[in-house]
mmCIF file of C-alpha atoms in Angstrom:
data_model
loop_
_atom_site.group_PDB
_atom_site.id
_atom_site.type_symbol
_atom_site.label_atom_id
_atom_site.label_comp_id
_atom_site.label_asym_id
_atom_site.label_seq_id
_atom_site.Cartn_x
_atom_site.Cartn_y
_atom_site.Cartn_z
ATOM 1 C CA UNK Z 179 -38.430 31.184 -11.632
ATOM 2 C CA UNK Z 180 -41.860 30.772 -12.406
ATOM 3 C CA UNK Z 181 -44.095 29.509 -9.938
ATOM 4 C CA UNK Z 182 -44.525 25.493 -10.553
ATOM 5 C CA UNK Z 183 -47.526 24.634 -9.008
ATOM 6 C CA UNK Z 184 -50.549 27.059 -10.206
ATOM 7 C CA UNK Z 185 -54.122 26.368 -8.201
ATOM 8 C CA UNK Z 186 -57.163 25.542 -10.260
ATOM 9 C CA UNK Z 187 -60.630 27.294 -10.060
ATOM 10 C CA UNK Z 188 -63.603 25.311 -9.134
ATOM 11 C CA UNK Z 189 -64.943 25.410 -12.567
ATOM 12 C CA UNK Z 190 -61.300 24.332 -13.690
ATOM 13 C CA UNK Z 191 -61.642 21.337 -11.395
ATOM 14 C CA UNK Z 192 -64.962 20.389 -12.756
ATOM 15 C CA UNK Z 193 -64.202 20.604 -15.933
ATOM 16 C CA UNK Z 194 -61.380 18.475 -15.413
ATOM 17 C CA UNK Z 195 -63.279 15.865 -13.698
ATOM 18 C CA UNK Z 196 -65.791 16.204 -16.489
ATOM 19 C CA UNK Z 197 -63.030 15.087 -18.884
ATOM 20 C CA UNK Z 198 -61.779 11.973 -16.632
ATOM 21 C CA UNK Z 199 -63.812 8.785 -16.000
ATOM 22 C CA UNK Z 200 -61.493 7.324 -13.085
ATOM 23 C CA UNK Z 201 -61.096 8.471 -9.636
ATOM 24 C CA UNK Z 202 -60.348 6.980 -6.295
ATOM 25 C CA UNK Z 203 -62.816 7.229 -2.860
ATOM 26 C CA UNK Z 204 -61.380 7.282 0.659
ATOM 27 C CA UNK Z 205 -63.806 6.096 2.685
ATOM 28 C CA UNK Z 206 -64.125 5.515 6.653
ATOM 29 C CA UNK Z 207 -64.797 2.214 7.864
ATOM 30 C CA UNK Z 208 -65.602 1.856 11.562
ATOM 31 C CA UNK Z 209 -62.325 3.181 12.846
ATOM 32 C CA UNK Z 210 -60.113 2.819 9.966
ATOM 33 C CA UNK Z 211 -59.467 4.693 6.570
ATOM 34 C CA UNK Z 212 -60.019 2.755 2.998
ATOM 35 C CA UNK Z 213 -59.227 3.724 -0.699
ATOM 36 C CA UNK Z 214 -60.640 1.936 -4.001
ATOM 37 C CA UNK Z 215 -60.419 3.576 -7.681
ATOM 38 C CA UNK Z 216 -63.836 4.025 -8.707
ATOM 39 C CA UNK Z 217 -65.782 5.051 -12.218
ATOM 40 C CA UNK Z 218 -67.292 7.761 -11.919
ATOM 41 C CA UNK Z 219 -69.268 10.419 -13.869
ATOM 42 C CA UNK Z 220 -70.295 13.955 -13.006
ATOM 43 C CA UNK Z 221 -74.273 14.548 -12.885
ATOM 44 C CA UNK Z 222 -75.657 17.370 -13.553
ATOM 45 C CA UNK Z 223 -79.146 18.663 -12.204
ATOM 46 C CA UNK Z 224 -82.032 21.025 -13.990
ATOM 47 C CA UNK Z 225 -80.256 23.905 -11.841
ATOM 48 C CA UNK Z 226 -76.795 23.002 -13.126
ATOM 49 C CA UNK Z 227 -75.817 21.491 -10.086
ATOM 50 C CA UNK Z 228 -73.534 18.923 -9.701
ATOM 51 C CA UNK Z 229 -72.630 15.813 -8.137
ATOM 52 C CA UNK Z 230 -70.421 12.792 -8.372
ATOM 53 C CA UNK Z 231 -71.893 9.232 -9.422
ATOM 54 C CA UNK Z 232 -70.167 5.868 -8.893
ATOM 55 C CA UNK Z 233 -71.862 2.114 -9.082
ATOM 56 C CA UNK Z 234 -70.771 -0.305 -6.850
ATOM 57 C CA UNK Z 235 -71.954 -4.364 -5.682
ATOM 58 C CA UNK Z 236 -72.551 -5.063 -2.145
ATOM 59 C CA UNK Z 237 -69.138 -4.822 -0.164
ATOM 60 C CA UNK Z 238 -67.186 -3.016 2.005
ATOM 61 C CA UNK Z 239 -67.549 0.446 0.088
ATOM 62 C CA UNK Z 240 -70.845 0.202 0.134
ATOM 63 C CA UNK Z 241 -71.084 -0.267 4.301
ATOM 64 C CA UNK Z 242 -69.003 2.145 4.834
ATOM 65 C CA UNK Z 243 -70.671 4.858 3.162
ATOM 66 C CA UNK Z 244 -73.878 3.824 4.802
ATOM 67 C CA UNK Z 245 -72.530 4.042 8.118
ATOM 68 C CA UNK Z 246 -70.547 7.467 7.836
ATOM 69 C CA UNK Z 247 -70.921 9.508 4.768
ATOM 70 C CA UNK Z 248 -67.641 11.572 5.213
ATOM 71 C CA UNK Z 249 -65.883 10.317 1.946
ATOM 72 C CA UNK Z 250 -62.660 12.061 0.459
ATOM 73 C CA UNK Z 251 -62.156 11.826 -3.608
ATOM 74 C CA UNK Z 252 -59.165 12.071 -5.983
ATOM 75 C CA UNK Z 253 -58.388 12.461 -9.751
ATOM 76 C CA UNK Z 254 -55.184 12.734 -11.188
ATOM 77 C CA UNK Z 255 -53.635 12.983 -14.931
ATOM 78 C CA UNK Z 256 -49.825 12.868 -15.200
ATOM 79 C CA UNK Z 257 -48.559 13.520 -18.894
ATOM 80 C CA UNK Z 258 -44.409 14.027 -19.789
ATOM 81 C CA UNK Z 259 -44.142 17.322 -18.581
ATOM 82 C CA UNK Z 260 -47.214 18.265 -16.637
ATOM 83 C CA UNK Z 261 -49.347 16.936 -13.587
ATOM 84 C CA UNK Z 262 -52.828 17.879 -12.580
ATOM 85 C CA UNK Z 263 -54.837 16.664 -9.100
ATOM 86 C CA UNK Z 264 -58.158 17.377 -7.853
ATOM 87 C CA UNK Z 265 -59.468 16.820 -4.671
ATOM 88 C CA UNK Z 266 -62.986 16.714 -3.828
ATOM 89 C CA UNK Z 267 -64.571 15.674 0.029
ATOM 90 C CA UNK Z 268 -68.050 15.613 0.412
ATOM 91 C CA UNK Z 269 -70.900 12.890 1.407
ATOM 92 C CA UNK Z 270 -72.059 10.342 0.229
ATOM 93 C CA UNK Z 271 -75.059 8.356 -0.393
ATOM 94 C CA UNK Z 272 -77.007 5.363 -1.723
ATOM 95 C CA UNK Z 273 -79.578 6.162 -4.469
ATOM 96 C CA UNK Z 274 -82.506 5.086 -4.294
ATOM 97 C CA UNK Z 275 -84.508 3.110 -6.752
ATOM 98 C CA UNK Z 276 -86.526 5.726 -8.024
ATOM 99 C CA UNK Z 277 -83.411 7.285 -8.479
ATOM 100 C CA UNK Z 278 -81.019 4.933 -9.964
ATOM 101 C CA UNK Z 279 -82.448 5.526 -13.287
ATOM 102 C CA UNK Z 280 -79.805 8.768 -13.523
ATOM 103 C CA UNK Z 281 -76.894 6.732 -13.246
ATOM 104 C CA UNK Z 282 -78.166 6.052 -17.114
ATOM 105 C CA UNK Z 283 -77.816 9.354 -18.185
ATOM 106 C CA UNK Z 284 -73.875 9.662 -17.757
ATOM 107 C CA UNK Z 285 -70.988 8.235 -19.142
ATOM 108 C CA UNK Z 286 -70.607 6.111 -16.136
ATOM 109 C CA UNK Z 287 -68.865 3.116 -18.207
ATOM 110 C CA UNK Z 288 -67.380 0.475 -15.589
ATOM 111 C CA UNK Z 289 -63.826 -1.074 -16.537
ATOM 112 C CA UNK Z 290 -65.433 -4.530 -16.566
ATOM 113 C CA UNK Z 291 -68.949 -6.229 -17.401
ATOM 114 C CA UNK Z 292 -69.628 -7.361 -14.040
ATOM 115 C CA UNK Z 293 -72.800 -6.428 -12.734
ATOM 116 C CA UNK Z 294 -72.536 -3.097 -10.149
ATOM 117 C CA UNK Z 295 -76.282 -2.798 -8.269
ATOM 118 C CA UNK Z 296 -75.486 0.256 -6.231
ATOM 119 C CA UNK Z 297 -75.231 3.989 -7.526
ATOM 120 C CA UNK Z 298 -74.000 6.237 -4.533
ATOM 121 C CA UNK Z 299 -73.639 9.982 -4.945
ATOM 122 C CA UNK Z 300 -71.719 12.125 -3.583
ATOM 123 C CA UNK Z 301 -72.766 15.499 -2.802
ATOM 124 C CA UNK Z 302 -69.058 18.008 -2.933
ATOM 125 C CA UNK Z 303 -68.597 20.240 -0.171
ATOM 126 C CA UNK Z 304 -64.830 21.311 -1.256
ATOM 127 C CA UNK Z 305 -62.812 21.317 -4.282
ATOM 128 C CA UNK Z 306 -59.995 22.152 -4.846
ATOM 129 C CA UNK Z 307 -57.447 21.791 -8.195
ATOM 130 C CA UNK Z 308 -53.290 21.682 -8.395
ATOM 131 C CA UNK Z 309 -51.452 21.976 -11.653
ATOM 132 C CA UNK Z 310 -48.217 21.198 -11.442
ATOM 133 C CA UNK Z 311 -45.532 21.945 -14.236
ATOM 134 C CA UNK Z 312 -42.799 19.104 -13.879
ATOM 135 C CA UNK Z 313 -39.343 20.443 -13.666
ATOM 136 C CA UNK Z 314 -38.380 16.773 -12.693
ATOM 137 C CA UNK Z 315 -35.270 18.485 -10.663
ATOM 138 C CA UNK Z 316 -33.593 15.048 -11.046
ATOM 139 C CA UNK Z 317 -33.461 15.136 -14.697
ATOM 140 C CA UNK Z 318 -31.403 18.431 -14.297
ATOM 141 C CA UNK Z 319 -28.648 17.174 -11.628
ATOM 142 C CA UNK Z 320 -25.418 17.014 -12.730
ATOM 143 C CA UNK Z 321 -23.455 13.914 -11.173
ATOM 144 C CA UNK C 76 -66.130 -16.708 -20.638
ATOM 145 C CA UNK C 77 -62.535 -15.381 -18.916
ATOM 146 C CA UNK C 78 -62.819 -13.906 -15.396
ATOM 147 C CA UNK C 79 -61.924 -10.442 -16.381
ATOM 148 C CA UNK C 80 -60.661 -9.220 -13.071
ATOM 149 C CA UNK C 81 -57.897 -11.444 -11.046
ATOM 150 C CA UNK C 82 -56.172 -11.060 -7.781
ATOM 151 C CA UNK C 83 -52.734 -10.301 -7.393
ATOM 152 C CA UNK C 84 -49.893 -12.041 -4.846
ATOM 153 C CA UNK C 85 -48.355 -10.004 -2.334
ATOM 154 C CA UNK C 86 -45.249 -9.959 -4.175
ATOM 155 C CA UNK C 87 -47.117 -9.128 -7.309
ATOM 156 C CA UNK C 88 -48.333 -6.458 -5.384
ATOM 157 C CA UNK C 89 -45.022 -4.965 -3.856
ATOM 158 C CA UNK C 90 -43.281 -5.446 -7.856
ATOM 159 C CA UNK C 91 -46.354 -2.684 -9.009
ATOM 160 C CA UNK C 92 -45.368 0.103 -6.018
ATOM 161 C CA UNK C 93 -41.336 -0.792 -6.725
ATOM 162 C CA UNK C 94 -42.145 0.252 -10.672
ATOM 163 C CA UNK C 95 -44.359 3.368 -9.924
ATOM 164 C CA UNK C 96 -43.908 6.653 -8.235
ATOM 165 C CA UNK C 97 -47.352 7.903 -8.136
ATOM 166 C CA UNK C 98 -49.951 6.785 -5.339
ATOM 167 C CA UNK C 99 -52.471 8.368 -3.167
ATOM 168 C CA UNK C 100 -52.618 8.657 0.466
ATOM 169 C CA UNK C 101 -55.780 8.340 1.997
ATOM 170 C CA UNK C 102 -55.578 9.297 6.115
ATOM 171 C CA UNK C 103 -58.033 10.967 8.517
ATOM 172 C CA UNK C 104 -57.860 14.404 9.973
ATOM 173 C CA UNK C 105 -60.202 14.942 13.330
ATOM 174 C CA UNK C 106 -63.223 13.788 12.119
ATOM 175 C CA UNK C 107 -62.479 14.034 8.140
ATOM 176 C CA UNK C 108 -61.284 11.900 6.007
ATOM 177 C CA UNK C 109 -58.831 13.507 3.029
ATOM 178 C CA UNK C 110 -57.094 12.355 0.335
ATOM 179 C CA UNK C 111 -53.969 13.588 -1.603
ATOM 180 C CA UNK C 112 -51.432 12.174 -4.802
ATOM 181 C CA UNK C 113 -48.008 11.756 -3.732
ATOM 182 C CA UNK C 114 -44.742 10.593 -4.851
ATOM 183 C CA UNK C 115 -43.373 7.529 -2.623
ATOM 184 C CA UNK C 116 -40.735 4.991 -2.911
ATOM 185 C CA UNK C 117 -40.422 1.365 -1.642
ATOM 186 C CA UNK C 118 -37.407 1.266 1.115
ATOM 187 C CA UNK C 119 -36.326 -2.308 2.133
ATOM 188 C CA UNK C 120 -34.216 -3.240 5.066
ATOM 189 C CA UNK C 121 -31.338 -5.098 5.704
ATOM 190 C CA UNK C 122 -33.850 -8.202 6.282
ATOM 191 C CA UNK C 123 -36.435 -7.484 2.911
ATOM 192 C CA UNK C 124 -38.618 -6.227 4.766
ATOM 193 C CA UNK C 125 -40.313 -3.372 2.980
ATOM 194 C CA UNK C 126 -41.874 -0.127 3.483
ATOM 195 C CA UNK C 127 -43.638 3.269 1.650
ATOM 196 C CA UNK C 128 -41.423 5.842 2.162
ATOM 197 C CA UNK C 129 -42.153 9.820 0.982
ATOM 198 C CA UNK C 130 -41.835 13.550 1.654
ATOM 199 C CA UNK C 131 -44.501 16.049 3.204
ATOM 200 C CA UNK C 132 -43.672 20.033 4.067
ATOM 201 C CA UNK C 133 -45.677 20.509 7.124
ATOM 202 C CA UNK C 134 -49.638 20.488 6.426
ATOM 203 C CA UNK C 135 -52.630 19.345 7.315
ATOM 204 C CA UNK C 136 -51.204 15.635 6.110
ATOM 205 C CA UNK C 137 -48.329 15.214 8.472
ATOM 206 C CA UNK C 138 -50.899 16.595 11.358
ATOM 207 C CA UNK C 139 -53.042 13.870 9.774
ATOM 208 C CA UNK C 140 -50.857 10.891 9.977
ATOM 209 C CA UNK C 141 -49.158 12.766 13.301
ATOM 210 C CA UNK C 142 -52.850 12.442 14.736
ATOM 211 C CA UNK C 143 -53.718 9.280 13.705
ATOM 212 C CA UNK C 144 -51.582 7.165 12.108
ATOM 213 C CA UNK C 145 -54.188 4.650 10.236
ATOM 214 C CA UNK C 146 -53.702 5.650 6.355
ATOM 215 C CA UNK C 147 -54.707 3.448 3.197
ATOM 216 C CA UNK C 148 -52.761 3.854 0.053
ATOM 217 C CA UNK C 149 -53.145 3.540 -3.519
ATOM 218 C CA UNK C 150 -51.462 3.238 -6.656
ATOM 219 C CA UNK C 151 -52.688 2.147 -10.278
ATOM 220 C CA UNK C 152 -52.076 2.050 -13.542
ATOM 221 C CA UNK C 153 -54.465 2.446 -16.645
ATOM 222 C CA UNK C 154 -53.681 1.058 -20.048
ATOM 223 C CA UNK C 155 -56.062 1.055 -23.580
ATOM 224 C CA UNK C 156 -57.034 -2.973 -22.672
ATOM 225 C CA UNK C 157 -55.846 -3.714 -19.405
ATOM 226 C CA UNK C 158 -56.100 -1.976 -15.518
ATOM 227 C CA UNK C 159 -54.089 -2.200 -12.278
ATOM 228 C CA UNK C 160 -54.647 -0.984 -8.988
ATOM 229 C CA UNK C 161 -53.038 -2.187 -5.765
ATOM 230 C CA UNK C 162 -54.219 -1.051 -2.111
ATOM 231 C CA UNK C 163 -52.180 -0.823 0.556
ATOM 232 C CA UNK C 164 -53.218 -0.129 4.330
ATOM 233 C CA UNK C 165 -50.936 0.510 7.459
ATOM 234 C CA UNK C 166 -49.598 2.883 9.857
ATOM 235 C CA UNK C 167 -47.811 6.001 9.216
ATOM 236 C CA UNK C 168 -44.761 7.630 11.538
ATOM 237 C CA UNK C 169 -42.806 10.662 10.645
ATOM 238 C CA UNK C 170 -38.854 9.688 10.595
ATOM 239 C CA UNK C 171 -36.567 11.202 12.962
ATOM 240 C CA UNK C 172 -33.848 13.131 12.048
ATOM 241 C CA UNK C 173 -31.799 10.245 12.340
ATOM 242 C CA UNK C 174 -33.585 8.332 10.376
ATOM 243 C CA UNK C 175 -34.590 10.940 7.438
ATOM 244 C CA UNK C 176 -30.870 9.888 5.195
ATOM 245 C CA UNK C 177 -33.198 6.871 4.265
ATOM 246 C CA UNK C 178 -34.932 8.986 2.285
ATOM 247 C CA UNK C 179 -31.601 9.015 0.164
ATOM 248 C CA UNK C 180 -31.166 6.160 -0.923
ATOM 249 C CA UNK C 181 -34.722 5.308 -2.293
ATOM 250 C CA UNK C 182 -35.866 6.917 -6.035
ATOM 251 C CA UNK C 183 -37.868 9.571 -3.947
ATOM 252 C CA UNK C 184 -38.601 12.498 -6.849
ATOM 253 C CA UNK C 185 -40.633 15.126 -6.324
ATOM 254 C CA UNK C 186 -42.981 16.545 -8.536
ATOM 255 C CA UNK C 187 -41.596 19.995 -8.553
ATOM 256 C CA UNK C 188 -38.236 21.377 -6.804
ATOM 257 C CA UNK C 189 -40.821 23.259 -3.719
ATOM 258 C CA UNK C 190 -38.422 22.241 -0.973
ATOM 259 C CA UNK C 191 -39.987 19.183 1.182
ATOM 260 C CA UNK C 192 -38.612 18.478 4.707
ATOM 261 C CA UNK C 193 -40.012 15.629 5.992
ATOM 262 C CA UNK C 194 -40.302 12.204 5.577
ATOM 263 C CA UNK C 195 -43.128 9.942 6.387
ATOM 264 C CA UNK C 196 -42.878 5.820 6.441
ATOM 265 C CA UNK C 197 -46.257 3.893 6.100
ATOM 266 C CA UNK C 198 -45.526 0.353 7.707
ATOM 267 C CA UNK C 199 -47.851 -1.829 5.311
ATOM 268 C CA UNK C 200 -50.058 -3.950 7.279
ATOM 269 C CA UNK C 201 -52.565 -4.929 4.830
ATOM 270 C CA UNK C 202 -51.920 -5.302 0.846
ATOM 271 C CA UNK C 203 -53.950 -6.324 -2.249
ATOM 272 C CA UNK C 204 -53.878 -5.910 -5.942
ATOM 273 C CA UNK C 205 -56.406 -6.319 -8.928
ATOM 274 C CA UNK C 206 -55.878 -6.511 -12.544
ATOM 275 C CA UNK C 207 -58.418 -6.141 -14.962
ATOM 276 C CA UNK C 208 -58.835 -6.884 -18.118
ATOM 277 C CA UNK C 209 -61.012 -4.455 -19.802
ATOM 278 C CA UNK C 210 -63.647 -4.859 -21.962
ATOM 279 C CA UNK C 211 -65.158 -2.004 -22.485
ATOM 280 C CA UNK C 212 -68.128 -3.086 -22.597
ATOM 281 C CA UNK C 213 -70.299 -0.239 -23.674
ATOM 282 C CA UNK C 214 -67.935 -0.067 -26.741
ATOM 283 C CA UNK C 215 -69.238 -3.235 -27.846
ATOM 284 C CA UNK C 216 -72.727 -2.169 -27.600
ATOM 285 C CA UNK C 217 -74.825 -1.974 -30.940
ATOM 286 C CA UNK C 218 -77.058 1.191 -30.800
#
């Protein structure tokens, strides 16, 4: 049988987070663990480095990032017969002004037209990429 | 002009997780916070009352939720004019032997046939749901 799940190289989990616009942040809180999709966009600096955008208001996202910068991220596609996931962790940070200005130069498009004053980076320490062909074992089963 | 983004009742909520499979577990490990996709399925007792069931093989998330049992939870849905996401927090428990049959009798499908041998309940403690109506607005935009 061939093997179903394959791993992704980093560039394969770039690119595919290059491609994708939606993602979700885990977060810490004080003690506890959160988890809110998020818009993002991958930046790109002069060296080809790269980083993770989001925007966000005022709110709990925002504190918590402040107060610990540990943040977990996920984005997934799921299609008929195939399933990919990538999982970044890294820290995070609040831009500042003088640095807001390059959350204009991605594709960071939010879902919605409310206004988002906050761009917080996040700076990938580990990535890692599953692709996962979908034998759905219950579509086989024979009652 | 329509509020674009509205909340959703707890039951609205629970009716979202009952008609997906897909969510994310967000839950802390040490110091770290990490994030993974997995399959779940709602499991409801003799009294209604509901939980997140799904399956782990032994990994850095069942030490996770083995650890610390504070996880958040996520699961949402995309479509061309319209998004959903619903949040879940609570505390996770690996099941018992005894208790593991539940697993059974809830539409818990894995992903791939990799054999999966235990199974984790997240007792919700917090829940929320958004739905957004998207506008798009940069596709709107006149250059």
């Amino acid at each position: 049988m061939d093997e179903p799940i394959t791993r992704m190289s980093t560039e394969q989990c770039w690119d595919f987070l290059d491609r994708h616009e939606l993602g979700r942040l885990a977060y810490h809180l004080l003690e506890e663990v959160h988890i809110v999709p998020v818009n993002y966009a991958v930046d790109r600096d002069h060296s080809g480095h790269r980083t993770l955008l989001f925007r966000t208001a005022e709110g709990s996202k925002l504190i918590g990032v402040v107060m610990n910068a540990d943040v977990a991220f996920e984005a997934d596609e799921m299609l008929d017969d195939a399933a990919t996931s990538v999982i970044a962790r890294g820290r995070a940070r609040v831009l500042d002004e003088v640095e807001e200005h390059r959350a204009e130069n991605v594709p960071l498009r939010p879902w919605v037209a409310t206004p988002k004053y906050n761009v917080v980076e996040v700076e990938i320490t580990e990535i890692s990429g599953r692709h996962f062909e979908l034998s759905r074992p219950w579509e086989h089963m024979i009652p």
